[in-house]
PDB file of C-alpha atoms in Angstrom:
ATOM      1  CA  MET N   1      -8.631  32.993   1.979  1.00 36.00           C
ATOM      2  CA  PRO N   2      -6.298  30.118   1.453  1.00 47.00           C
ATOM      3  CA  LEU N   3      -6.120  27.268   4.034  1.00 48.00           C
ATOM      4  CA  PHE N   4      -2.295  27.819   4.505  1.00 51.00           C
ATOM      5  CA  GLU N   5      -0.022  30.868   3.777  1.00 56.00           C
ATOM      6  CA  SER N   6       2.745  30.081   1.597  1.00 57.00           C
ATOM      7  CA  ALA N   7       5.192  30.061   4.310  1.00 56.00           C
ATOM      8  CA  ASP N   8       3.080  27.401   6.147  1.00 63.00           C
ATOM      9  CA  MET N   9       3.070  25.279   3.009  1.00 65.00           C
ATOM     10  CA  ASN N  10       6.728  25.425   2.923  1.00 71.00           C
ATOM     11  CA  GLU N  11       6.613  23.910   6.524  1.00 75.00           C
ATOM     12  CA  VAL N  12       4.209  21.316   5.492  1.00 71.00           C
ATOM     13  CA  THR N  13       6.366  20.104   2.459  1.00 75.00           C
ATOM     14  CA  LEU N  14       9.319  19.446   4.846  1.00 79.00           C
ATOM     15  CA  THR N  15       7.728  16.178   6.173  1.00 80.00           C
ATOM     16  CA  PRO N  16       7.382  13.095   3.775  1.00 78.00           C
ATOM     17  CA  PHE N  17       3.736  12.886   4.511  1.00 74.00           C
ATOM     18  CA  GLY N  18       3.164  16.749   4.074  1.00 78.00           C
ATOM     19  CA  SER N  19       5.228  16.610   0.785  1.00 80.00           C
ATOM     20  CA  ALA N  20       2.898  13.799  -0.423  1.00 79.00           C
ATOM     21  CA  LEU N  21      -0.032  16.165   0.154  1.00 78.00           C
ATOM     22  CA  THR N  22       1.323  18.775  -2.042  1.00 82.00           C
ATOM     23  CA  ARG N  23       2.854  16.981  -5.127  1.00 86.00           C
ATOM     24  CA  THR N  24       2.759  13.722  -7.239  1.00 90.00           C
ATOM     25  CA  THR N  25       4.951  11.118  -5.673  1.00 88.00           C
ATOM     26  CA  ALA N  26       7.033   8.361  -7.314  1.00 90.00           C
ATOM     27  CA  ALA N  27       8.304   5.380  -5.349  1.00 89.00           C
ATOM     28  CA  VAL N  28      10.161   2.425  -6.658  1.00 93.00           C
ATOM     29  CA  THR N  29       8.428  -0.709  -5.314  1.00 91.00           C
ATOM     30  CA  VAL N  30       9.827  -3.630  -7.272  1.00 95.00           C
ATOM     31  CA  ILE N  31      13.508  -4.221  -8.776  1.00 95.00           C
ATOM     32  CA  ARG N  32      14.337  -7.056 -11.038  1.00 96.00           C
ATOM     33  CA  SER N  33      17.643  -7.802 -12.384  1.00 95.00           C
ATOM     34  CA  GLY N  34      20.358 -10.501 -12.009  1.00 95.00           C
ATOM     35  CA  GLU N  35      19.831 -14.129 -11.077  1.00 93.00           C
ATOM     36  CA  LYS N  36      23.249 -15.088  -9.951  1.00 94.00           C
ATOM     37  CA  GLU N  37      25.738 -13.240  -7.669  1.00 94.00           C
ATOM     38  CA  ASN N  38      28.814 -13.706  -9.947  1.00 96.00           C
ATOM     39  CA  VAL N  39      27.095 -12.740 -13.237  1.00 96.00           C
ATOM     40  CA  LEU N  40      26.439  -9.253 -14.260  1.00 95.00           C
ATOM     41  CA  PRO N  41      22.870  -8.921 -15.485  1.00 95.00           C
ATOM     42  CA  ALA N  42      22.275  -7.865 -19.211  1.00 93.00           C
ATOM     43  CA  SER N  43      19.029  -5.875 -18.276  1.00 93.00           C
ATOM     44  CA  GLY N  44      17.011  -4.863 -15.347  1.00 94.00           C
ATOM     45  CA  SER N  45      13.621  -3.310 -14.729  1.00 94.00           C
ATOM     46  CA  MET N  46      11.873  -1.546 -11.796  1.00 94.00           C
ATOM     47  CA  LEU N  47       8.302  -0.652 -11.164  1.00 93.00           C
ATOM     48  CA  VAL N  48       7.480   2.960  -9.949  1.00 93.00           C
ATOM     49  CA  ASN N  49       4.267   3.491  -8.145  1.00 90.00           C
ATOM     50  CA  CYS N  50       2.999   7.026  -8.567  1.00 90.00           C
ATOM     51  CA  ARG N  51       0.308   8.843  -6.605  1.00 87.00           C
ATOM     52  CA  ILE N  52      -0.919  11.585  -8.894  1.00 89.00           C
ATOM     53  CA  ILE N  53      -2.361  14.888  -7.407  1.00 87.00           C
ATOM     54  CA  PRO N  54      -5.249  16.709  -8.959  1.00 86.00           C
ATOM     55  CA  GLY N  55      -4.238  18.759 -11.904  1.00 87.00           C
ATOM     56  CA  GLU N  56      -1.794  16.259 -13.218  1.00 92.00           C
ATOM     57  CA  SER N  57      -2.529  13.100 -15.424  1.00 94.00           C
ATOM     58  CA  VAL N  58      -1.133   9.773 -16.001  1.00 94.00           C
ATOM     59  CA  ALA N  59       0.304  11.068 -19.496  1.00 96.00           C
ATOM     60  CA  SER N  60       1.964  14.218 -17.703  1.00 96.00           C
ATOM     61  CA  VAL N  61       3.709  11.925 -15.197  1.00 95.00           C
ATOM     62  CA  GLU N  62       4.857   9.475 -17.771  1.00 95.00           C
ATOM     63  CA  ARG N  63       6.257  12.346 -19.823  1.00 96.00           C
ATOM     64  CA  ARG N  64       8.031  13.885 -16.784  1.00 94.00           C
ATOM     65  CA  LEU N  65       9.568  10.460 -15.828  1.00 94.00           C
ATOM     66  CA  SER N  66      10.704   9.759 -19.459  1.00 95.00           C
ATOM     67  CA  GLU N  67      12.290  13.248 -19.524  1.00 95.00           C
ATOM     68  CA  ALA N  68      14.026  12.774 -16.242  1.00 93.00           C
ATOM     69  CA  LEU N  69      15.457   9.336 -17.025  1.00 93.00           C
ATOM     70  CA  SER N  70      16.282   9.466 -20.850  1.00 93.00           C
ATOM     71  CA  HIS N  71      19.571  11.018 -20.338  1.00 94.00           C
ATOM     72  CA  MET N  72      20.515   7.682 -18.438  1.00 93.00           C
ATOM     73  CA  GLY N  73      19.414   5.651 -21.350  1.00 91.00           C
ATOM     74  CA  LEU N  74      16.465   4.364 -19.419  1.00 92.00           C
ATOM     75  CA  VAL N  75      13.085   3.738 -21.133  1.00 92.00           C
ATOM     76  CA  VAL N  76       9.771   4.413 -19.347  1.00 94.00           C
ATOM     77  CA  THR N  77       6.900   2.028 -20.324  1.00 92.00           C
ATOM     78  CA  LEU N  78       3.584   2.555 -18.823  1.00 91.00           C
ATOM     79  CA  GLN N  79       2.131  -0.476 -17.304  1.00 89.00           C
ATOM     80  CA  ARG N  80      -1.454  -0.652 -18.130  1.00 88.00           C
ATOM     81  CA  ASN N  81      -3.350  -2.716 -15.549  1.00 85.00           C
ATOM     82  CA  GLU N  82      -6.201  -2.558 -13.196  1.00 81.00           C
ATOM     83  CA  SER N  83      -4.290  -0.317 -10.814  1.00 80.00           C
ATOM     84  CA  LEU N  84      -3.746   2.450 -13.432  1.00 85.00           C
ATOM     85  CA  SER N  85      -6.091   5.371 -12.841  1.00 85.00           C
ATOM     86  CA  GLU N  86      -6.337   9.009 -13.504  1.00 87.00           C
ATOM     87  CA  PRO N  87      -6.303  11.161 -10.285  1.00 86.00           C
ATOM     88  CA  SER N  88      -9.910  11.339  -8.705  1.00 82.00           C
ATOM     89  CA  GLN N  89     -11.836  14.348  -9.299  1.00 83.00           C
ATOM     90  CA  VAL N  90     -12.086  16.982  -6.566  1.00 86.00           C
ATOM     91  CA  SER N  91     -15.306  16.793  -4.664  1.00 89.00           C
ATOM     92  CA  PRO N  92     -16.982  19.862  -3.614  1.00 91.00           C
ATOM     93  CA  ALA N  93     -16.850  21.147  -0.025  1.00 90.00           C
ATOM     94  CA  ASP N  94     -20.338  22.821  -0.335  1.00 91.00           C
ATOM     95  CA  SER N  95     -22.420  19.671  -0.902  1.00 91.00           C
ATOM     96  CA  ASP N  96     -24.854  17.742   1.354  1.00 91.00           C
ATOM     97  CA  GLY N  97     -22.550  14.767   1.146  1.00 91.00           C
ATOM     98  CA  TYR N  98     -19.510  16.721   2.556  1.00 92.00           C
ATOM     99  CA  ARG N  99     -21.692  18.327   5.267  1.00 92.00           C
ATOM    100  CA  VAL N 100     -22.833  14.924   6.410  1.00 92.00           C
ATOM    101  CA  VAL N 101     -19.333  13.534   6.530  1.00 91.00           C
ATOM    102  CA  ARG N 102     -18.102  16.869   8.421  1.00 90.00           C
ATOM    103  CA  ASP N 103     -20.802  16.827  10.844  1.00 89.00           C
ATOM    104  CA  ALA N 104     -20.409  13.141  11.630  1.00 89.00           C
ATOM    105  CA  ALA N 105     -16.762  13.600  12.148  1.00 88.00           C
ATOM    106  CA  ARG N 106     -17.440  16.590  14.404  1.00 85.00           C
ATOM    107  CA  VAL N 107     -19.857  14.691  16.633  1.00 81.00           C
ATOM    108  CA  PHE N 108     -18.029  11.209  16.495  1.00 77.00           C
ATOM    109  CA  CYS N 109     -14.446  12.372  16.593  1.00 78.00           C
ATOM    110  CA  GLY N 110     -14.426  14.547  19.526  1.00 76.00           C
ATOM    111  CA  GLY N 111     -15.142  17.885  17.674  1.00 74.00           C
ATOM    112  CA  ILE N 112     -11.939  17.945  15.637  1.00 74.00           C
ATOM    113  CA  PRO N 113     -11.709  20.645  12.967  1.00 77.00           C
ATOM    114  CA  VAL N 114     -12.731  19.253   9.653  1.00 79.00           C
ATOM    115  CA  LEU N 115     -11.244  20.741   6.511  1.00 78.00           C
ATOM    116  CA  PRO N 116     -11.159  19.585   2.789  1.00 79.00           C
ATOM    117  CA  GLY N 117      -7.707  18.070   1.590  1.00 78.00           C
ATOM    118  CA  ILE N 118      -6.158  15.310  -0.426  1.00 76.00           C
ATOM    119  CA  PHE N 119      -6.310  11.666   0.487  1.00 73.00           C
ATOM    120  CA  VAL N 120      -2.922  10.327  -0.680  1.00 69.00           C
ATOM    121  CA  ALA N 121      -3.850   6.734  -1.036  1.00 70.00           C
ATOM    122  CA  ALA N 122      -5.418   5.108  -4.187  1.00 71.00           C
ATOM    123  CA  THR N 123      -8.489   3.449  -2.769  1.00 77.00           C
ATOM    124  CA  ASP N 124     -11.317   1.622  -4.395  1.00 80.00           C
ATOM    125  CA  SER N 125     -13.205   4.935  -4.183  1.00 80.00           C
ATOM    126  CA  ARG N 126     -11.707   5.818  -7.499  1.00 79.00           C
ATOM    127  CA  HIS N 127     -14.238   3.490  -9.086  1.00 83.00           C
ATOM    128  CA  TYR N 128     -17.055   5.256  -7.540  1.00 85.00           C
ATOM    129  CA  SER N 129     -17.022   8.264  -9.648  1.00 81.00           C
ATOM    130  CA  ARG N 130     -18.800   6.213 -12.395  1.00 83.00           C
ATOM    131  CA  VAL N 131     -21.923   6.040 -10.228  1.00 90.00           C
ATOM    132  CA  ALA N 132     -21.428   9.145  -7.764  1.00 87.00           C
ATOM    133  CA  LEU N 133     -21.055  12.932  -8.321  1.00 86.00           C
ATOM    134  CA  SER N 134     -18.972  13.246  -5.213  1.00 89.00           C
ATOM    135  CA  VAL N 135     -16.523  10.799  -3.431  1.00 88.00           C
ATOM    136  CA  TYR N 136     -15.311  11.672   0.094  1.00 87.00           C
ATOM    137  CA  ARG N 137     -12.565   9.868   1.516  1.00 83.00           C
ATOM    138  CA  PHE N 138     -12.378  10.013   5.295  1.00 82.00           C
ATOM    139  CA  LEU N 139     -10.830   7.576   7.690  1.00 79.00           C
ATOM    140  CA  PRO N 140     -11.932   8.397  11.264  1.00 82.00           C
ATOM    141  CA  VAL N 141      -8.626   7.007  12.853  1.00 77.00           C
ATOM    142  CA  GLU N 142      -5.658   8.628  14.553  1.00 72.00           C
ATOM    143  CA  LEU N 143      -2.698   7.761  12.230  1.00 66.00           C
ATOM    144  CA  ASP N 144       0.349   8.716  14.007  1.00 61.00           C
ATOM    145  CA  GLY N 145       3.723   8.107  12.466  1.00 60.00           C
ATOM    146  CA  ARG N 146       3.513   4.463  13.315  1.00 62.00           C
ATOM    147  CA  GLY N 147      -0.061   4.183  11.739  1.00 61.00           C
ATOM    148  CA  VAL N 148       0.833   5.919   8.625  1.00 61.00           C
ATOM    149  CA  GLY N 149       3.891   3.665   8.156  1.00 62.00           C
ATOM    150  CA  MET N 150       1.764   0.588   8.506  1.00 66.00           C
ATOM    151  CA  LEU N 151      -0.451   1.376   5.509  1.00 66.00           C
ATOM    152  CA  HIS N 152       0.405  -0.825   2.593  1.00 67.00           C
ATOM    153  CA  SER N 153       3.288  -2.324   4.522  1.00 73.00           C
ATOM    154  CA  ARG N 154       3.982  -5.953   5.632  1.00 78.00           C
ATOM    155  CA  ASN N 155       1.438  -6.873   8.160  1.00 78.00           C
ATOM    156  CA  GLU N 156      -0.725  -3.913   7.555  1.00 78.00           C
ATOM    157  CA  ALA N 157      -3.155  -3.452  10.434  1.00 76.00           C
ATOM    158  CA  VAL N 158      -5.244  -1.040  12.243  1.00 77.00           C
ATOM    159  CA  THR N 159      -5.809  -1.080  16.171  1.00 79.00           C
ATOM    160  CA  VAL N 160      -9.008  -2.480  17.507  1.00 85.00           C
ATOM    161  CA  ALA N 161      -9.785   1.016  18.861  1.00 82.00           C
ATOM    162  CA  ASP N 162      -9.458   2.316  15.322  1.00 81.00           C
ATOM    163  CA  TYR N 163     -11.716  -0.415  13.983  1.00 86.00           C
ATOM    164  CA  HIS N 164     -14.371   0.537  16.347  1.00 88.00           C
ATOM    165  CA  SER N 165     -14.014   4.218  15.641  1.00 85.00           C
ATOM    166  CA  CYS N 166     -14.596   3.281  11.942  1.00 87.00           C
ATOM    167  CA  VAL N 167     -17.695   1.357  12.615  1.00 91.00           C
ATOM    168  CA  GLY N 168     -19.204   3.867  14.859  1.00 89.00           C
ATOM    169  CA  PHE N 169     -18.376   6.862  12.340  1.00 91.00           C
ATOM    170  CA  TYR N 170     -19.821   5.038   9.433  1.00 91.00           C
ATOM    171  CA  ARG N 171     -23.021   4.135  11.382  1.00 92.00           C
ATOM    172  CA  GLU N 172     -23.371   8.004  11.971  1.00 89.00           C
ATOM    173  CA  VAL N 173     -22.867   8.815   8.476  1.00 92.00           C
ATOM    174  CA  ILE N 174     -25.444   6.320   7.331  1.00 93.00           C
ATOM    175  CA  SER N 175     -27.912   7.348   9.865  1.00 91.00           C
ATOM    176  CA  ARG N 176     -27.480  11.052   8.864  1.00 88.00           C
ATOM    177  CA  PHE N 177     -28.071  10.244   5.167  1.00 85.00           C
ATOM    178  CA  CYS N 178     -31.095   8.255   5.871  1.00 84.00           C
TER     179      CYS N 178
END
């Protein structure tokens, strides 16, 4: 049985955060152009940060961006650097690792329901697939609208309570694995 019926998914996609859980996102993060207020720039560039959902690839997103922008005479050039990566593999929800994270969350986070899903941020965990069969990204904090907006923003921060929550949760996970 699917987690959400299609009508429920339509509701989820109406919010920016819900939309980011269901499709690849693209956000213009850097724009470069003119150098003087009274001179039209001869050229310009912009950086677009994409968060790619499982099932797509860097190549498929590059192709879609090129197709979408070519009619305006814009050229897409893939910037190959340390932040470029394919979407993470989907880790199974029937493994010992998942059960440890789920059970620790149930105990430590007040019995909240724990369901598999997509973590929309690109974290250092994308490098762990080289040494681990499964990688689970779980952050035991309550990110309301303000908290989500603080991620990757100026003055990025978490509350002291959320910090303590993380320490306690990860202590629980480590002790369950040991």
